[in-house]
CSV table of C-alpha atoms in Angstrom, one decimal:
chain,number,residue,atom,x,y,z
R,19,UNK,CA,-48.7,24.3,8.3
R,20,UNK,CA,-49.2,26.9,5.7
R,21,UNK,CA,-51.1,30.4,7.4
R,22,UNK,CA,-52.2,33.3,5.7
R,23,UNK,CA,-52.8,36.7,7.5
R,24,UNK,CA,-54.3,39.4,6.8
R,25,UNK,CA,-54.1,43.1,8.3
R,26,UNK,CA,-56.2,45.3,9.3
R,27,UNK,CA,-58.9,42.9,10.6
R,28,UNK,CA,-61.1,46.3,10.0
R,29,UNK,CA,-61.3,49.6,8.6
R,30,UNK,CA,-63.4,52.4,8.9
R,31,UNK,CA,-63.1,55.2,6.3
R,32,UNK,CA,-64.5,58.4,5.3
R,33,UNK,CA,-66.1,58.1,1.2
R,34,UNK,CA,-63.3,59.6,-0.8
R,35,UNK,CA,-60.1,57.7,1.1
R,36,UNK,CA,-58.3,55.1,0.1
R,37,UNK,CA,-58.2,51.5,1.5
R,38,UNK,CA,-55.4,48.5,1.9
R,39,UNK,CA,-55.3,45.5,2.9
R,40,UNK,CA,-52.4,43.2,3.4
R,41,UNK,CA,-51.9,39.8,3.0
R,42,UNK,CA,-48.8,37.8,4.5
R,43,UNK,CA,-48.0,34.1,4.1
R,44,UNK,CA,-45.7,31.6,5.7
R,45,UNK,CA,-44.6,30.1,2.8
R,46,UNK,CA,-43.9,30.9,-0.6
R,47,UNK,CA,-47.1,30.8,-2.6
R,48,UNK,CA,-47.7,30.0,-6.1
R,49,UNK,CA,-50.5,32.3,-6.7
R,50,UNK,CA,-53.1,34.8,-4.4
R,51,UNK,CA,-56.7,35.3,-4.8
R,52,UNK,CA,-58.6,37.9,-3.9
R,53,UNK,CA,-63.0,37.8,-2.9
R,54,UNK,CA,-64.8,40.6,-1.7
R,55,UNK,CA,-67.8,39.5,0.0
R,56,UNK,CA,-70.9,41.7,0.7
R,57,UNK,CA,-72.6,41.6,4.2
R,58,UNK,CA,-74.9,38.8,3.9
R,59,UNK,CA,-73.3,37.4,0.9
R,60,UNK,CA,-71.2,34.6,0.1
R,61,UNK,CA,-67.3,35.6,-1.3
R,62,UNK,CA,-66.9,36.6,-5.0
R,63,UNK,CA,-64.1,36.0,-6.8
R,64,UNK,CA,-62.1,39.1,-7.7
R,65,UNK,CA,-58.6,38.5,-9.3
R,66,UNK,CA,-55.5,36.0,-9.5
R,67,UNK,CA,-52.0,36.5,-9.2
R,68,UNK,CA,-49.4,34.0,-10.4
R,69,UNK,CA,-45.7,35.8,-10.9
R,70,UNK,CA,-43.3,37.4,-8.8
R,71,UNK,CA,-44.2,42.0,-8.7
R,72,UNK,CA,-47.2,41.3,-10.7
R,73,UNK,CA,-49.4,44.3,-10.2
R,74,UNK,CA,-53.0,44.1,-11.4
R,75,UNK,CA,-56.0,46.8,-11.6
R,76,UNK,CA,-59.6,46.5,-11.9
R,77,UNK,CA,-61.0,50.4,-11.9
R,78,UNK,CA,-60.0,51.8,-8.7
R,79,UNK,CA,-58.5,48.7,-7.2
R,80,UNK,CA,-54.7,47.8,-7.7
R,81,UNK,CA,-53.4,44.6,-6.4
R,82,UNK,CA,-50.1,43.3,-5.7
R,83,UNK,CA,-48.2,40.3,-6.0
R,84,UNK,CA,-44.9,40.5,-3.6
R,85,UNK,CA,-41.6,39.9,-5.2
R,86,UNK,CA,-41.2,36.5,-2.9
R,87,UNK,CA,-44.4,36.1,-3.6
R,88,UNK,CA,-45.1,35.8,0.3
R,89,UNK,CA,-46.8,38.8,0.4
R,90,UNK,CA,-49.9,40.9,-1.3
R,91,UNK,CA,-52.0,43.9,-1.3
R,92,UNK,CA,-55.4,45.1,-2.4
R,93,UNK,CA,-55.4,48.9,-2.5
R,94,UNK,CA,-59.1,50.8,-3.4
R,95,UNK,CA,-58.8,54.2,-4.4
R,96,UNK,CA,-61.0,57.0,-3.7
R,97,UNK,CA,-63.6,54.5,-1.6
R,98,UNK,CA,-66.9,54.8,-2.6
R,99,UNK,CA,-70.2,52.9,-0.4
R,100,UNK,CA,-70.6,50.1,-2.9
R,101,UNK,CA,-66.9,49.1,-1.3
R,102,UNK,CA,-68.6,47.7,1.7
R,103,UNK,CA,-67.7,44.2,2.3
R,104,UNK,CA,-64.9,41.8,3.5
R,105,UNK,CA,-61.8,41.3,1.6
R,106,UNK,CA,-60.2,38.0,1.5
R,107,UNK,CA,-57.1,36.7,0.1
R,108,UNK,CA,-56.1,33.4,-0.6
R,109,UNK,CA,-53.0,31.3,-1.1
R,110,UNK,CA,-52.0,28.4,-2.8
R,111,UNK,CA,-48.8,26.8,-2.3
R,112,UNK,CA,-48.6,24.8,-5.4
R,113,UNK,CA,-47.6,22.1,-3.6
R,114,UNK,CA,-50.1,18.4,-4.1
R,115,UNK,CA,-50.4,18.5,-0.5
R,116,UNK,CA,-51.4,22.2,0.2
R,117,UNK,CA,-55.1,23.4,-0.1
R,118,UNK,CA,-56.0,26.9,-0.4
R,119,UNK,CA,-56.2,29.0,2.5
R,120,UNK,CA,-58.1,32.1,3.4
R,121,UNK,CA,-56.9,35.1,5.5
R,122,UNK,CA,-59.3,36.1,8.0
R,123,UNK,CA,-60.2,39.3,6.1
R,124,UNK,CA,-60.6,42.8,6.3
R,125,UNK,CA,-63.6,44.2,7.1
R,126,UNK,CA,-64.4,47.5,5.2
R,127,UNK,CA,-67.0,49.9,6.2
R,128,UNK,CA,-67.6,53.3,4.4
R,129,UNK,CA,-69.1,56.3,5.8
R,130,UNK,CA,-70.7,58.6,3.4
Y,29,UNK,CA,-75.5,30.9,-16.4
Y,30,UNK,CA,-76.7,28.8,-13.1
Y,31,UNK,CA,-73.9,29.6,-10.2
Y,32,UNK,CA,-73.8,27.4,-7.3
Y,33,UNK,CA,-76.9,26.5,-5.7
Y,34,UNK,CA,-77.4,25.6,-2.0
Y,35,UNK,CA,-80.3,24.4,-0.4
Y,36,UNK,CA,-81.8,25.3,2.1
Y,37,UNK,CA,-80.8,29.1,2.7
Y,38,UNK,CA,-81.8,28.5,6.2
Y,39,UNK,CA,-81.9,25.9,8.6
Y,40,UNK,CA,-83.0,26.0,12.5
Y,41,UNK,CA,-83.2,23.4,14.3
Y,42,UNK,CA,-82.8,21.0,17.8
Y,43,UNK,CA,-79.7,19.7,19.2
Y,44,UNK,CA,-79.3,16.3,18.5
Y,45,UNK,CA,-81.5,16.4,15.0
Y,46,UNK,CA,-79.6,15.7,11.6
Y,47,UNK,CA,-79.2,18.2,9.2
Y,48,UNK,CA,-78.2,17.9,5.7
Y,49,UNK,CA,-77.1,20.2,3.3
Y,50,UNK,CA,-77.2,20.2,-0.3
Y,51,UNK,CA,-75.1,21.8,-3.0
Y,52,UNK,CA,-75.2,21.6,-7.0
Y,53,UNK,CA,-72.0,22.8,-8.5
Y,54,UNK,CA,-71.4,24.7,-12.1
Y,55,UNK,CA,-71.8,22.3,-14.7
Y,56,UNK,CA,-68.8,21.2,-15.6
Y,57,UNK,CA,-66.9,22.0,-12.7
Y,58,UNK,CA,-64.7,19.5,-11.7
Y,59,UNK,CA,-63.9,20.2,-7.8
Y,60,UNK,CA,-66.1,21.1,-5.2
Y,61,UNK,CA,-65.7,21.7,-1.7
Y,62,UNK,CA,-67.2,22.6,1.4
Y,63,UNK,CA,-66.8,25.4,3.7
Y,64,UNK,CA,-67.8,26.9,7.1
Y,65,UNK,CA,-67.9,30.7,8.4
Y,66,UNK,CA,-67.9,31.9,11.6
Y,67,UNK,CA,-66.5,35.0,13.1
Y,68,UNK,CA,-64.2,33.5,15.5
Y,69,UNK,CA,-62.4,31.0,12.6
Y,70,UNK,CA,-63.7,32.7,9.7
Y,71,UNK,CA,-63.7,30.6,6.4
Y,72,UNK,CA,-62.5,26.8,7.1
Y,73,UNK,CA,-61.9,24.1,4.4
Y,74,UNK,CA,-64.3,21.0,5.7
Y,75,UNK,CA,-63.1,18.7,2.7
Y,76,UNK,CA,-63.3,18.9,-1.6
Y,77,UNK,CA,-64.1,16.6,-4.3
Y,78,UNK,CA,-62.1,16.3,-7.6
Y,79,UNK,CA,-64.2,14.4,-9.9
Y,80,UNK,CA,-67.0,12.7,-6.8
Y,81,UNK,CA,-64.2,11.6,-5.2
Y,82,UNK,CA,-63.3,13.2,-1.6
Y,83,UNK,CA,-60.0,14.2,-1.8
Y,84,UNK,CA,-58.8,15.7,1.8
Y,85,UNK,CA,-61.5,15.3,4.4
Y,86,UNK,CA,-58.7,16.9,6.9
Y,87,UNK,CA,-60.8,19.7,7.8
Y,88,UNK,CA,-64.3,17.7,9.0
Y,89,UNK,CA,-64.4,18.6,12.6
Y,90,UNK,CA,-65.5,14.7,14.0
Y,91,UNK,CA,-67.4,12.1,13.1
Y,92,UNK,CA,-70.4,14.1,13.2
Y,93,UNK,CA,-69.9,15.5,10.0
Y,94,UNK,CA,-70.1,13.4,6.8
Y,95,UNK,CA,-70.2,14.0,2.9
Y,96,UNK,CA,-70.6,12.7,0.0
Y,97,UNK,CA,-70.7,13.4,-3.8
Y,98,UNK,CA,-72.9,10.5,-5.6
Y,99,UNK,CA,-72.4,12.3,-8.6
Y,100,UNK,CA,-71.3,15.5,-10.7
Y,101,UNK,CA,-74.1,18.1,-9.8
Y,102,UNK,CA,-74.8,17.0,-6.3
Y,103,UNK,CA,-73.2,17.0,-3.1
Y,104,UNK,CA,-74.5,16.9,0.8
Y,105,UNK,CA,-73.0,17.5,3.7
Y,106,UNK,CA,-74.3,16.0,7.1
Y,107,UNK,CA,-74.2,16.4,10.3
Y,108,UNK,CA,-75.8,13.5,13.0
Y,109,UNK,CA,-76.2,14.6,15.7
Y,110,UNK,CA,-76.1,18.8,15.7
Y,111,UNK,CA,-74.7,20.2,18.3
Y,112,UNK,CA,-74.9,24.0,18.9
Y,113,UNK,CA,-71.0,25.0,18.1
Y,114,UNK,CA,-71.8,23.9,14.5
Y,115,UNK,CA,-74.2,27.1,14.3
Y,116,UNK,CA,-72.4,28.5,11.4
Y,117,UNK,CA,-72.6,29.5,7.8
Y,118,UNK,CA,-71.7,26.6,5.2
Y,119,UNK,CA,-70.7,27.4,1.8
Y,120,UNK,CA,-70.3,25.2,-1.1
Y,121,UNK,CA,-67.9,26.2,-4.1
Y,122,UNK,CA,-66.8,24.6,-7.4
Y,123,UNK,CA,-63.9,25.4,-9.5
Y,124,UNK,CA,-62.8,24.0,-12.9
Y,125,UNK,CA,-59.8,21.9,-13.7
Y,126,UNK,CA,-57.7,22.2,-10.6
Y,127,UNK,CA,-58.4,23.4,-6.4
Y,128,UNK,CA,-55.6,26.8,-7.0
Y,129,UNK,CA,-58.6,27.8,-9.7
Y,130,UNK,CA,-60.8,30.8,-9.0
Y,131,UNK,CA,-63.7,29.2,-6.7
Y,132,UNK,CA,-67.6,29.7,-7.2
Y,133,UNK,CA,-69.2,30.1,-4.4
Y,134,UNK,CA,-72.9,29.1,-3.6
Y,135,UNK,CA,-75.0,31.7,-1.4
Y,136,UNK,CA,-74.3,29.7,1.8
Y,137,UNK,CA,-76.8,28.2,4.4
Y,138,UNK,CA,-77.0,29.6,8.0
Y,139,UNK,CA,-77.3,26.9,9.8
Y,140,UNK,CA,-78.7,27.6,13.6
Y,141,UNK,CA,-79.1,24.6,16.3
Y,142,UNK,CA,-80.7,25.4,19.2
């Protein structure tokens, strides 16, 4: 079945430094989400991404949309402590059958 | 606007008791669904509703675990009997007009049987 992974499971960064997670799928999705969710909080919708090389930014974070549309990335630039959280993407394959699925996602913890 | 609202926050309870789980979606959401964090699994699909109707329960663990959506703002999840391994935290989310939309997602209940 469909599987989506994501890398690093954490990261540990000094305020200022930039972040990336990576998001690889199986398949060929139809479109990637991305939820940042604060310790103790549920996951909050950040972004979608539907075509092929689409590149989107909110502020300081640019994400990705792979040309086979496998494959995605979140990057944060110059981290600051209100990054804190857990990134997850998500995948759908378009497909009736397929669901969404969620990477395991990247912890991100931000010393000051 | 009202987001998702879960009830209760938290539950603790015996082995063996029922526990039930409640979830109001957006108004005017048409798909809900039902998830469960842990750290080992992370965040599973347990099933969704389009329209009240379960649509793919292929992610209830067993038999233990029921659901049901009796109307458009309401939805439980159950679980008779409890067992310890279903310590987790359940999430409810909605979405509007199809399950590859952008989800809403309640504040979750940490569920803890002892």
């Amino acid at each position: 079945g469909q599987q989506v992974m994501q890398i690093p499971q954490y990261q540990h960064v000094q305020e200022g430094e930039d972040f990336t997670t990576y998001c690889n799928s199986s398949t060929t999705l139809s479109n990637i989400q991305w939820y940042k969710q604060r310790p103790g909080g549920h996951p909050v919708f950040l972004i979608q991404l539907v075509k092929s090389g689409e590149v989107k930014k909110q502020k300081r974070l640019t994400f990705q949309f792979g040309e086979a549309k496998k494959n995605s990335s979140l990057h944060i630039t110059a981290t600051q402590t209100t990054d804190v959280g857990t990134y997850f993407c998500a995948g759908g394959d378009g497909g009736s059958q397929g669901n969404l699925i969620f990477g395991k996602g990247t912890k991100l913890s931000v010393k000051p | 606007d009202a987001g998702v609202i879960q009830s209760p926050r938290h539950e603790v309870t015996e082995m063996g008791q029922e526990v039930t789980l409640r979830c109001k979606p957006i108004s005017g959401h048409d798909y809900l669904f039902w998830y469960r964090q842990t750290m080992m699994r992370g965040l599973e699909l347990l099933i969704y509703f389009n329209n009240n109707v379960p649509i793919d329960d292929s992610g209830m663990p067993e038999d233990r675990f029921s659901a049901k959506m009796p109307n458009a703002s309401f939805s439980t999840l159950k679980i008779q009997p409890s067992e310890p391994r279903d310590s987790a935290v359940y999430f409810c989310a909605s979405s509007f007009s199809g399950k590859f939309q952008p989800q809403h997602f309640g504040d979750g209940t940490r569920l803890s049987i002892l």
